[in-house]
Short mmCIF file of C-alpha atoms (C1' of nucleotides) in Angstrom, two decimals:
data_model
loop_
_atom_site.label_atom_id
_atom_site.label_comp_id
_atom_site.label_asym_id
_atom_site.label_seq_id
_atom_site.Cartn_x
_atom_site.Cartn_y
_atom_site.Cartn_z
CA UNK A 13 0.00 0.00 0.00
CA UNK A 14 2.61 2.51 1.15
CA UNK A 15 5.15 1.75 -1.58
CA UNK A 16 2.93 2.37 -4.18
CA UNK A 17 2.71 6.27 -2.78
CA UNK A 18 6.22 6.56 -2.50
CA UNK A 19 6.67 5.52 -6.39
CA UNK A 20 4.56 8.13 -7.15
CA UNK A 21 6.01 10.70 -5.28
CA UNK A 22 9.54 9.62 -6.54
CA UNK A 23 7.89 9.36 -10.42
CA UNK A 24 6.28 12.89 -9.70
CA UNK A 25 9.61 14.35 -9.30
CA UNK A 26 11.07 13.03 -11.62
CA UNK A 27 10.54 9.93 -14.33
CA UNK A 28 12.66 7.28 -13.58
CA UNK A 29 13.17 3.47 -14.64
CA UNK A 30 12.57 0.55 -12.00
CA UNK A 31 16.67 0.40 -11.74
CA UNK A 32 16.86 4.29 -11.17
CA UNK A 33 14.19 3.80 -8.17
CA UNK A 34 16.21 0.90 -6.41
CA UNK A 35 19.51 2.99 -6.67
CA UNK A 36 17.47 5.73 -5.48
CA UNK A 37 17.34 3.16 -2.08
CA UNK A 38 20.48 2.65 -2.02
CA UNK A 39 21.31 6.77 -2.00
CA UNK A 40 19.73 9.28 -0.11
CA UNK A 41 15.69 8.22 -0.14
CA UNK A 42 16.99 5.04 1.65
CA UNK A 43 17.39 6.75 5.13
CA UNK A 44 13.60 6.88 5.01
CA UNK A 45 12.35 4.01 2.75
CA UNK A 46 13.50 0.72 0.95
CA UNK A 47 12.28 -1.46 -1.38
CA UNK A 48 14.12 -4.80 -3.22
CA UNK A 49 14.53 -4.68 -7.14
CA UNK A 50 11.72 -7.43 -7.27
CA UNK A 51 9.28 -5.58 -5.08
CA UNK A 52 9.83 -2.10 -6.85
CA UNK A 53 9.36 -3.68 -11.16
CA UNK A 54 6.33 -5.77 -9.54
CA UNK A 55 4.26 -2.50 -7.90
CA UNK A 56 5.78 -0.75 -11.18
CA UNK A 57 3.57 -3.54 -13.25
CA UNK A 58 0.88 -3.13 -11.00
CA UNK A 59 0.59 0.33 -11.13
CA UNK A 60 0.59 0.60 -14.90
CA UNK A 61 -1.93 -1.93 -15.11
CA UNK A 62 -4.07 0.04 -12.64
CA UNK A 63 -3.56 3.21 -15.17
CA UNK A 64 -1.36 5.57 -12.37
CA UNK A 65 1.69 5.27 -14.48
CA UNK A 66 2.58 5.05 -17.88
CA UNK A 67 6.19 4.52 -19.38
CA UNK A 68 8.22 5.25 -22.54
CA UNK A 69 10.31 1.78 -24.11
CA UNK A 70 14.05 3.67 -24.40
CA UNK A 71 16.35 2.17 -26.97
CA UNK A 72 20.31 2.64 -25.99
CA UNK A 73 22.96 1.61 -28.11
CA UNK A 74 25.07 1.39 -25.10
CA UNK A 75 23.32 -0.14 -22.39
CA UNK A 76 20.10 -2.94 -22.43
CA UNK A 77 17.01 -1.10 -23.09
CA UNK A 78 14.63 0.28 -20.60
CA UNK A 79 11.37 1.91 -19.58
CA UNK A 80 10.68 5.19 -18.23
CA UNK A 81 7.84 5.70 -16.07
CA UNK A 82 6.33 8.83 -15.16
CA UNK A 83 2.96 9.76 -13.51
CA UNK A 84 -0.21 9.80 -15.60
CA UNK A 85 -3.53 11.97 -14.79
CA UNK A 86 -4.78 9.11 -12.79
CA UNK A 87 -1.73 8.84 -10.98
CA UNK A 88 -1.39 12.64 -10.55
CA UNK A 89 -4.81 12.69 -8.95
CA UNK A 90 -4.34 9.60 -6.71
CA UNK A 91 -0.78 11.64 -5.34
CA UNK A 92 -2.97 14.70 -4.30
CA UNK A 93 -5.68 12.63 -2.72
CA UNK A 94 -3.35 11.04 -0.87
CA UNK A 95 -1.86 14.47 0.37
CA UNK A 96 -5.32 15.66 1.43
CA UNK A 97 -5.82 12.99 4.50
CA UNK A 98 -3.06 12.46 7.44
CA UNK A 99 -0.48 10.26 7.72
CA UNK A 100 -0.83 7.43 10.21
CA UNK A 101 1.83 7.83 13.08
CA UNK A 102 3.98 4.33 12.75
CA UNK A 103 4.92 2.55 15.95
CA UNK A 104 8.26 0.90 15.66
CA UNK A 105 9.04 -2.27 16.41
CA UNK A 106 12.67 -2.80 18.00
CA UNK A 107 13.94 -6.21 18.00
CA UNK A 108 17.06 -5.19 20.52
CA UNK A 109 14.74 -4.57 23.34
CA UNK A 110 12.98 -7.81 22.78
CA UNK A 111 16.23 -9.54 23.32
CA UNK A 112 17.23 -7.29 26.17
CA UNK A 113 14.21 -8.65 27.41
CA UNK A 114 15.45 -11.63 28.43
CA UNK A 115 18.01 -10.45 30.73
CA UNK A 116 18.90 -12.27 33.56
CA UNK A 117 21.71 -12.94 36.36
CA UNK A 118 23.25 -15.46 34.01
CA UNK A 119 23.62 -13.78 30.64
CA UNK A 120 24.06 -10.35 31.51
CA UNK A 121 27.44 -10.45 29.90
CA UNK A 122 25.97 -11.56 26.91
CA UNK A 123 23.46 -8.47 26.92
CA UNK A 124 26.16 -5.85 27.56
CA UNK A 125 28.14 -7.45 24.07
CA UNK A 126 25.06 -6.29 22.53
CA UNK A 127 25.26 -3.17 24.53
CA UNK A 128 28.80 -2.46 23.06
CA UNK A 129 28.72 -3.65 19.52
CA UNK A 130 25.23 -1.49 19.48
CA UNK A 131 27.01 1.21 20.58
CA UNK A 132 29.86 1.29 18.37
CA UNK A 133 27.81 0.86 15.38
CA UNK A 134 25.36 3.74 16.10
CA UNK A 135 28.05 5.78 16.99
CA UNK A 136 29.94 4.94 13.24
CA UNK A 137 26.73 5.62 11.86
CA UNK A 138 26.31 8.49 13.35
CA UNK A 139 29.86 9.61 12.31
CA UNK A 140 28.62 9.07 8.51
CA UNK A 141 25.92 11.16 8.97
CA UNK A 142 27.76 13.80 10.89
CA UNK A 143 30.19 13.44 7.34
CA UNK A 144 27.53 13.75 4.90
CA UNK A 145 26.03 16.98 6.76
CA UNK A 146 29.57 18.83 6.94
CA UNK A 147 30.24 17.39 3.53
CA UNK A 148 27.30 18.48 1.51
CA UNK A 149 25.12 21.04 3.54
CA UNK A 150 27.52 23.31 4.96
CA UNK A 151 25.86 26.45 6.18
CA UNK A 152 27.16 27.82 2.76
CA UNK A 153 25.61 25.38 0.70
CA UNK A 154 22.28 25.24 2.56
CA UNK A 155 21.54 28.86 1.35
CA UNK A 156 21.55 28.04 -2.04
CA UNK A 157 19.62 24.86 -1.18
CA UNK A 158 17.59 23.56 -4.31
CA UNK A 159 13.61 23.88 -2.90
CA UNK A 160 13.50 20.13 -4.33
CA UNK A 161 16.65 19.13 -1.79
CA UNK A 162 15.38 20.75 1.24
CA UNK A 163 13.55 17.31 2.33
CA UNK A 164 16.32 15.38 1.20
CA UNK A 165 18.42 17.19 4.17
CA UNK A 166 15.39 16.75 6.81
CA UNK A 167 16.07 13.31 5.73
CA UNK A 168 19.64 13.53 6.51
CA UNK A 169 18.45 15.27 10.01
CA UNK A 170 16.10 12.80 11.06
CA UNK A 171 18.77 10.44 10.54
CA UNK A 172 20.97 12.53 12.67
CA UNK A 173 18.72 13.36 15.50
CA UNK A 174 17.21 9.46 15.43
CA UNK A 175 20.71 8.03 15.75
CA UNK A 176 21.86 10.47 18.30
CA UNK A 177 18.43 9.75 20.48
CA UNK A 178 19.24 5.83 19.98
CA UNK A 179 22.55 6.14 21.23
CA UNK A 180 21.69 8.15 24.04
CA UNK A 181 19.15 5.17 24.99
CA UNK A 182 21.91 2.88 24.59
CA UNK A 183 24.16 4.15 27.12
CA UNK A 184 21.26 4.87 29.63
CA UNK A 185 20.42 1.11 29.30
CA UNK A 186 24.04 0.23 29.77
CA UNK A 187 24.04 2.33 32.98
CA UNK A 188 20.51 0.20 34.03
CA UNK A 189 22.10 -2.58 33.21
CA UNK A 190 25.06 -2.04 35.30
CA UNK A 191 23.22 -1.20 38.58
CA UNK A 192 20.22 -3.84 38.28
CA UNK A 193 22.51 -6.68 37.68
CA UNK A 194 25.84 -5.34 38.09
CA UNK A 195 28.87 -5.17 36.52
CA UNK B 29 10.22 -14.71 11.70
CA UNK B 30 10.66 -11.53 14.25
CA UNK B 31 7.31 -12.66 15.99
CA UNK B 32 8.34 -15.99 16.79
CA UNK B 33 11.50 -14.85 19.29
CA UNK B 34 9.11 -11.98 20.43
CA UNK B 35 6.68 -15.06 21.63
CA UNK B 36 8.84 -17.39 22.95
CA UNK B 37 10.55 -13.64 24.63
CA UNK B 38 6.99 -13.22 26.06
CA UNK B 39 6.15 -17.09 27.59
CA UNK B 40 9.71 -17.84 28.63
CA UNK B 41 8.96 -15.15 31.05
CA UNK B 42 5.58 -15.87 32.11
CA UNK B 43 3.37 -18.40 30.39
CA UNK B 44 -0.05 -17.30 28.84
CA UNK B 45 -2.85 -17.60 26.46
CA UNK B 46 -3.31 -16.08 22.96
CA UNK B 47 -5.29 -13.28 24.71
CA UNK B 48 -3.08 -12.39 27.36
CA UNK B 49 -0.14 -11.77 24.51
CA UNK B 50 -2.78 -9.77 22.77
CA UNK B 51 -3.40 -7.89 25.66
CA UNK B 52 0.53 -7.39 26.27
CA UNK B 53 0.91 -5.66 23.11
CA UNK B 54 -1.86 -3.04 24.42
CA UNK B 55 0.20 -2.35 27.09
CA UNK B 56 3.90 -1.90 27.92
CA UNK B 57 5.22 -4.40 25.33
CA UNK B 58 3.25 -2.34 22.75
CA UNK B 59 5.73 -0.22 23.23
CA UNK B 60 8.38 -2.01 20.95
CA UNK B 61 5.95 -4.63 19.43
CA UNK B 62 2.65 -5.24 17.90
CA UNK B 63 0.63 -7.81 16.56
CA UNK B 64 -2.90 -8.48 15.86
CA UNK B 65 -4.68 -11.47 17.35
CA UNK B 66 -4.85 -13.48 14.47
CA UNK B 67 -1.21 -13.49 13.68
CA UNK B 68 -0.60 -14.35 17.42
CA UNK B 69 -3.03 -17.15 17.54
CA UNK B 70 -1.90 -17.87 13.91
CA UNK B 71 2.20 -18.14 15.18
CA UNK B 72 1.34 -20.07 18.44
CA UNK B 73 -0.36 -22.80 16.41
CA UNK B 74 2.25 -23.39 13.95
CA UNK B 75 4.91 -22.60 16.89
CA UNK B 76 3.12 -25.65 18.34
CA UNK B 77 3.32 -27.57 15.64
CA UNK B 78 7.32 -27.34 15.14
CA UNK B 79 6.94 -28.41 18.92
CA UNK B 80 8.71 -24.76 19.79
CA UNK B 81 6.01 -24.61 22.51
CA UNK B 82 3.60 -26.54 24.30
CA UNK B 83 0.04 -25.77 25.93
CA UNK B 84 -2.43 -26.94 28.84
CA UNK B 85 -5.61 -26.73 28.21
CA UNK B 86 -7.43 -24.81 30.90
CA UNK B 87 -11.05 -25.61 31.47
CA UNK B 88 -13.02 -22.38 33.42
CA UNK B 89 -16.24 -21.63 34.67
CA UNK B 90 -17.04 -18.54 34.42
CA UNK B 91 -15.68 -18.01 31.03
CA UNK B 92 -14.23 -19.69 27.67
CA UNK B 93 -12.30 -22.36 27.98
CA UNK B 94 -8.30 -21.63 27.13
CA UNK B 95 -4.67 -22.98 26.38
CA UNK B 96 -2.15 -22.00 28.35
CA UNK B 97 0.99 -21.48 26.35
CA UNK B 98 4.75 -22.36 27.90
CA UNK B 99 8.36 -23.11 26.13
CA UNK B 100 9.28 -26.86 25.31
CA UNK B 101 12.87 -28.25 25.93
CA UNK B 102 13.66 -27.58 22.11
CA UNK B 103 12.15 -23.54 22.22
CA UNK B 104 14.05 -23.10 25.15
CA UNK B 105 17.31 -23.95 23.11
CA UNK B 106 15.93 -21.93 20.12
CA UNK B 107 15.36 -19.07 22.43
CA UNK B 108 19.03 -19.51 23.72
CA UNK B 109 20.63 -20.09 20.01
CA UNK B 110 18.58 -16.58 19.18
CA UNK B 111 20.16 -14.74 22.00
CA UNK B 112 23.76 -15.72 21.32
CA UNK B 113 23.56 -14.04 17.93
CA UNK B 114 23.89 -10.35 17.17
CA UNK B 115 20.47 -8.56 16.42
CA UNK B 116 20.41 -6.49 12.86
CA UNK B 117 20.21 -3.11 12.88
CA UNK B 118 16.73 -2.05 11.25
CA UNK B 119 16.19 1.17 9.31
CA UNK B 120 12.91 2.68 10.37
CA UNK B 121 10.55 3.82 6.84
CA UNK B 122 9.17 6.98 7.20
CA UNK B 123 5.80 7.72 5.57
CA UNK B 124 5.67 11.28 6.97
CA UNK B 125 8.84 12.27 5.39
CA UNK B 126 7.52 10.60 1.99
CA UNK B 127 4.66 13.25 2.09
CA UNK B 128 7.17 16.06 2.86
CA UNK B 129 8.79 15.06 0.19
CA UNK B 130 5.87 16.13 -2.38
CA UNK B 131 6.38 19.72 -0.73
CA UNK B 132 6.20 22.74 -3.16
CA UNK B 133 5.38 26.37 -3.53
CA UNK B 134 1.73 25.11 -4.07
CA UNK B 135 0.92 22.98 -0.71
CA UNK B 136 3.42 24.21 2.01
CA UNK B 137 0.13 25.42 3.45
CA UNK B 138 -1.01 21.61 3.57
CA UNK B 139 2.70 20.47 4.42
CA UNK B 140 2.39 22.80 7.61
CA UNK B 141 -0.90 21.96 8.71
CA UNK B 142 0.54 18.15 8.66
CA UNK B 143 3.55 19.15 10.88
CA UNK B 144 1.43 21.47 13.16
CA UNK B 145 -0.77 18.15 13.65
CA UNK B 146 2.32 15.51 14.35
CA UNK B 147 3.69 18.37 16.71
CA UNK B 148 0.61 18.29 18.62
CA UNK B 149 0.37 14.43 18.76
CA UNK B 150 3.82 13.96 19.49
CA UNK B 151 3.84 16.42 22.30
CA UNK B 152 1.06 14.63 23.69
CA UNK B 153 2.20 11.26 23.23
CA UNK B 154 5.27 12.74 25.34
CA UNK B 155 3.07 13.79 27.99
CA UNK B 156 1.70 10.52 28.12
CA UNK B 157 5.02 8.74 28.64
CA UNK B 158 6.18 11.17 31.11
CA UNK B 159 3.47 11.16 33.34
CA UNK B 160 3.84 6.96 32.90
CA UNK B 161 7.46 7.31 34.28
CA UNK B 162 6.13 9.74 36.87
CA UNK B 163 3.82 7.14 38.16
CA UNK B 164 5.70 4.09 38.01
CA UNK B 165 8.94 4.75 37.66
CA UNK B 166 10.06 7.80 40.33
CA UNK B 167 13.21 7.34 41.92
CA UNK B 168 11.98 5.80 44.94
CA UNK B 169 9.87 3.13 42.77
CA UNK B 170 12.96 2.51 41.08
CA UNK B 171 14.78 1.40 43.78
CA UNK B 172 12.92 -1.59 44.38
CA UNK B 173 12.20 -2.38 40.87
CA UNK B 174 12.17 -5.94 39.88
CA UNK B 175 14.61 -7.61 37.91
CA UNK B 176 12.31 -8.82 35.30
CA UNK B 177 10.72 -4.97 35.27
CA UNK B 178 14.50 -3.14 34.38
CA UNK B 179 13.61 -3.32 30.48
CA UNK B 180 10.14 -2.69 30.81
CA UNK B 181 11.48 0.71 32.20
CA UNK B 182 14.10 0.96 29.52
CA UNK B 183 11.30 0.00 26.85
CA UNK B 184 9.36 3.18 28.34
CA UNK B 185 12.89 5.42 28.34
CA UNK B 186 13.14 4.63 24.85
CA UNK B 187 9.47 5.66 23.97
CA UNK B 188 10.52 9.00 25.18
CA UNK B 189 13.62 9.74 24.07
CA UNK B 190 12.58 8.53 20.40
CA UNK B 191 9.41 10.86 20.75
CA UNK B 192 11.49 14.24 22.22
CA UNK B 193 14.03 13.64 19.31
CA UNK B 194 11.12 13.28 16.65
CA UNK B 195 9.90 16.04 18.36
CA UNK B 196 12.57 18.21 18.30
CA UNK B 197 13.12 16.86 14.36
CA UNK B 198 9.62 18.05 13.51
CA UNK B 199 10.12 21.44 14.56
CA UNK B 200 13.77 21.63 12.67
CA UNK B 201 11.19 20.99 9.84
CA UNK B 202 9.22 23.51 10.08
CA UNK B 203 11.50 26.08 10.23
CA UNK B 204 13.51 24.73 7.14
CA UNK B 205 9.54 24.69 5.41
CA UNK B 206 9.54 28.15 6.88
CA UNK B 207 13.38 29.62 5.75
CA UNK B 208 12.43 27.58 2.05
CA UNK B 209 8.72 27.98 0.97
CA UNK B 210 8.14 31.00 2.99
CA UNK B 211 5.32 31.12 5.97
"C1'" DA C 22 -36.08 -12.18 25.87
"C1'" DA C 23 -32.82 -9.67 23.30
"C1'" DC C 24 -28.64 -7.12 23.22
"C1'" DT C 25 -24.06 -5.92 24.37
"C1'" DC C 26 -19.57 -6.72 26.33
"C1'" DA C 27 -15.43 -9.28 27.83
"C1'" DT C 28 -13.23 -13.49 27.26
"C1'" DA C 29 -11.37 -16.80 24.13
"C1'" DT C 30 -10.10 -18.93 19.65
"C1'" DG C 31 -9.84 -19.57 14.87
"C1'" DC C 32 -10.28 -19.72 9.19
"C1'" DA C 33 -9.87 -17.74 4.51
"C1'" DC C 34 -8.24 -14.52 1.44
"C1'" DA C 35 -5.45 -10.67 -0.09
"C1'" DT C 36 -1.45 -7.95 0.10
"C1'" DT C 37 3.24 -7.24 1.00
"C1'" DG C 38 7.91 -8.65 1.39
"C1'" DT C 39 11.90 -11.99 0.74
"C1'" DT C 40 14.72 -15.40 -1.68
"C1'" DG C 41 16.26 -17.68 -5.48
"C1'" DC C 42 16.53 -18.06 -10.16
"C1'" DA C 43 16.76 -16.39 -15.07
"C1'" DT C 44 17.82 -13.49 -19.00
"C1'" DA C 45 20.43 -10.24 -21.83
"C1'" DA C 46 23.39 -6.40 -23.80
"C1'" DA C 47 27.61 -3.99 -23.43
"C1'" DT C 48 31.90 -2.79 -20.98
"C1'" DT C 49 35.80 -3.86 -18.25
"C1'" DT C 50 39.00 -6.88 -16.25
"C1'" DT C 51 41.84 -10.97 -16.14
"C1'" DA D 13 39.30 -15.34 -25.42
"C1'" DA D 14 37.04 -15.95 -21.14
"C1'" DA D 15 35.26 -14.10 -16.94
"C1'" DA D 16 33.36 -10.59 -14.23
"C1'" DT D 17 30.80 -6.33 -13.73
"C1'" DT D 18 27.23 -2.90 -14.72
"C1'" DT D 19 22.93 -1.89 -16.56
"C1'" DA D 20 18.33 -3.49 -17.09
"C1'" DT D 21 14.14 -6.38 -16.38
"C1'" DG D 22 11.41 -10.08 -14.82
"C1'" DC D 23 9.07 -14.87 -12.91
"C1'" DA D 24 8.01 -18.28 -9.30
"C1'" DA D 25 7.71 -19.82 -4.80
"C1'" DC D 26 7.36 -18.88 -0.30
"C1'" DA D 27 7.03 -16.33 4.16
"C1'" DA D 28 5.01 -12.69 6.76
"C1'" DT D 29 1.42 -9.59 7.63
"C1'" DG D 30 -3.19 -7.50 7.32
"C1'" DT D 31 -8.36 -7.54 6.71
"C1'" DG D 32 -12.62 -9.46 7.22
"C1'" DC D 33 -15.47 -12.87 8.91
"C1'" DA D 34 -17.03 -16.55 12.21
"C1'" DT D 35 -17.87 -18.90 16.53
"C1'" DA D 36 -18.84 -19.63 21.47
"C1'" DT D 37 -19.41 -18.98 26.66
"C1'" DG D 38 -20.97 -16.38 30.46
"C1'" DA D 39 -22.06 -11.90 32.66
"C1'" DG D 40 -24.37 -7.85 32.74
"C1'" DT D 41 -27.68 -4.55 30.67
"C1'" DT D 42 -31.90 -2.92 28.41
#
DNA sequence: AACTCATATGCACATTGTTGCATAAATTTT
DNA sequence: AAAATTTATGCAACAATGTGCATATGAGTT
């Protein structure tokens, strides 16, 4: 259900192929959504069958040929409808409190390896982030921000702040840890 | 495949019916997990089957007959063989920021109105959590907190710190909306 | 007596997501 | 010349999740 509106709001901005879309994942729209190869030509299918998209058969001398798809009045009308109503707020599931979960007396050791290597990877990650900000939306270049990139950096900061918060929890739970079942 | 540790998570520490799980994820556990009854009932059956868990049934009076769920020999060593083994890190989607992403000169009005409306449901879903920790969790309660209670505490710690940085995230958002489209 | 609510469990179908496999053109590497 | 990589698209099978419907007991309400 949900993918479907974020191929049309990636389409809307811009036409794009099926392979465009899934590198699109990999780059900067995958700090808020992602989507496999197989998923993304599937709900492409879909969609054109269901008359929201249509697409344009590209011959390249170079490369294998491909198809660009692009938003037709259908799917154009089925974007701003969706715009109209509010977004449900997600809950998220978190599969490293489940396991905390299970603390007890005799694994606690176990629990505070998590602790670590959880730490140490949010921390890296937030070290990319940190890299990307300084590296491509310096004060500087955030003036002369394209209107169409300005969401593409709140991506970027909800990445930041998320990571930060996460890490935060981390070391709090650490600390819990620590004085519930000691050290 | 994520439900199936969260269950045998759930009646290694307690055994219980279908409808007590259920019930779980209304309260504190819905904090980091959700499912609907039918998958639950759904997961304990086939969990059953693979002979991950077994189950008394419990004849009552006053109400339906139920089974009484508990961990076998064999989902006691599938619980274990889970918890030796790192947990993935899992990107969270984000539907709000897909909408965001649709922002232009033409519906920043209808952009703001949706941020002005998560604000207000975030700040209150803060409230919430806060006056939770107020009335369960104050230092004194803490003291004396069970063992097998820590992580329910750090469950509702991370509830609040995710909400104060989405929060704080939503209203870096509406400035940059503000500084880029103009109020 | 009929209705509603809380307790308790489940099936069937549809949608969504994952995994593995398959194809094919052109370029680059070995 | 053969092998690997990049670009490009897709099917089939399966696993996970969501939606709607169905059933049944006993208590309390209208």
């Amino acid at each position: 259900m949900s993918l479907k509106f974020v191929l049309l709001t990636l389409l809307d901005r811009k036409p794009a192929t099926g392979y465009d879309i899934v590198r699109e994942f990999d780059d900067a729209i995958g700090y808020f959504w992602n989507a496999s190869h197989q998923q993304v030509y599937r709900e492409l299918g879909s969609m054109t069958d269901s008359k929201l998209l249509k697409f344009k058969q590209i011959k390249q001398d170079d490369k294998p040929d491909k198809k660009l798809y692009s938003l037709s009045i259908t799917g154009k009308k089925a974007l701003q409808a969706w715009l109209e109503n509010p977004v449900k707020i997600q809950k998220n599931k978190n599969l490293l409190l489940v396991k905390l979960l299970n603390t007890n007396s005799k694994n606690v050791a176990l629990m505070q390896e998590e602790l670590e290597r959880n730490i140490s990877d949010s921390d890296a990650l937030r070290n990319t982030y940190l890299e990307l900000e300084r590296n491509y939306y310096s004060p500087q270049q955030r003036r002369t921000l394209p209107a169409e990139q300005v969401m593409i950096y709140a991506a970027l900061r909800k990445g930041i702040l998320s990571i930060e918060a996460h890490l935060a929890w981390l070391k709090e739970v650490r600390d819990l840890l620590q004085q519930s079942f000691g050290g």
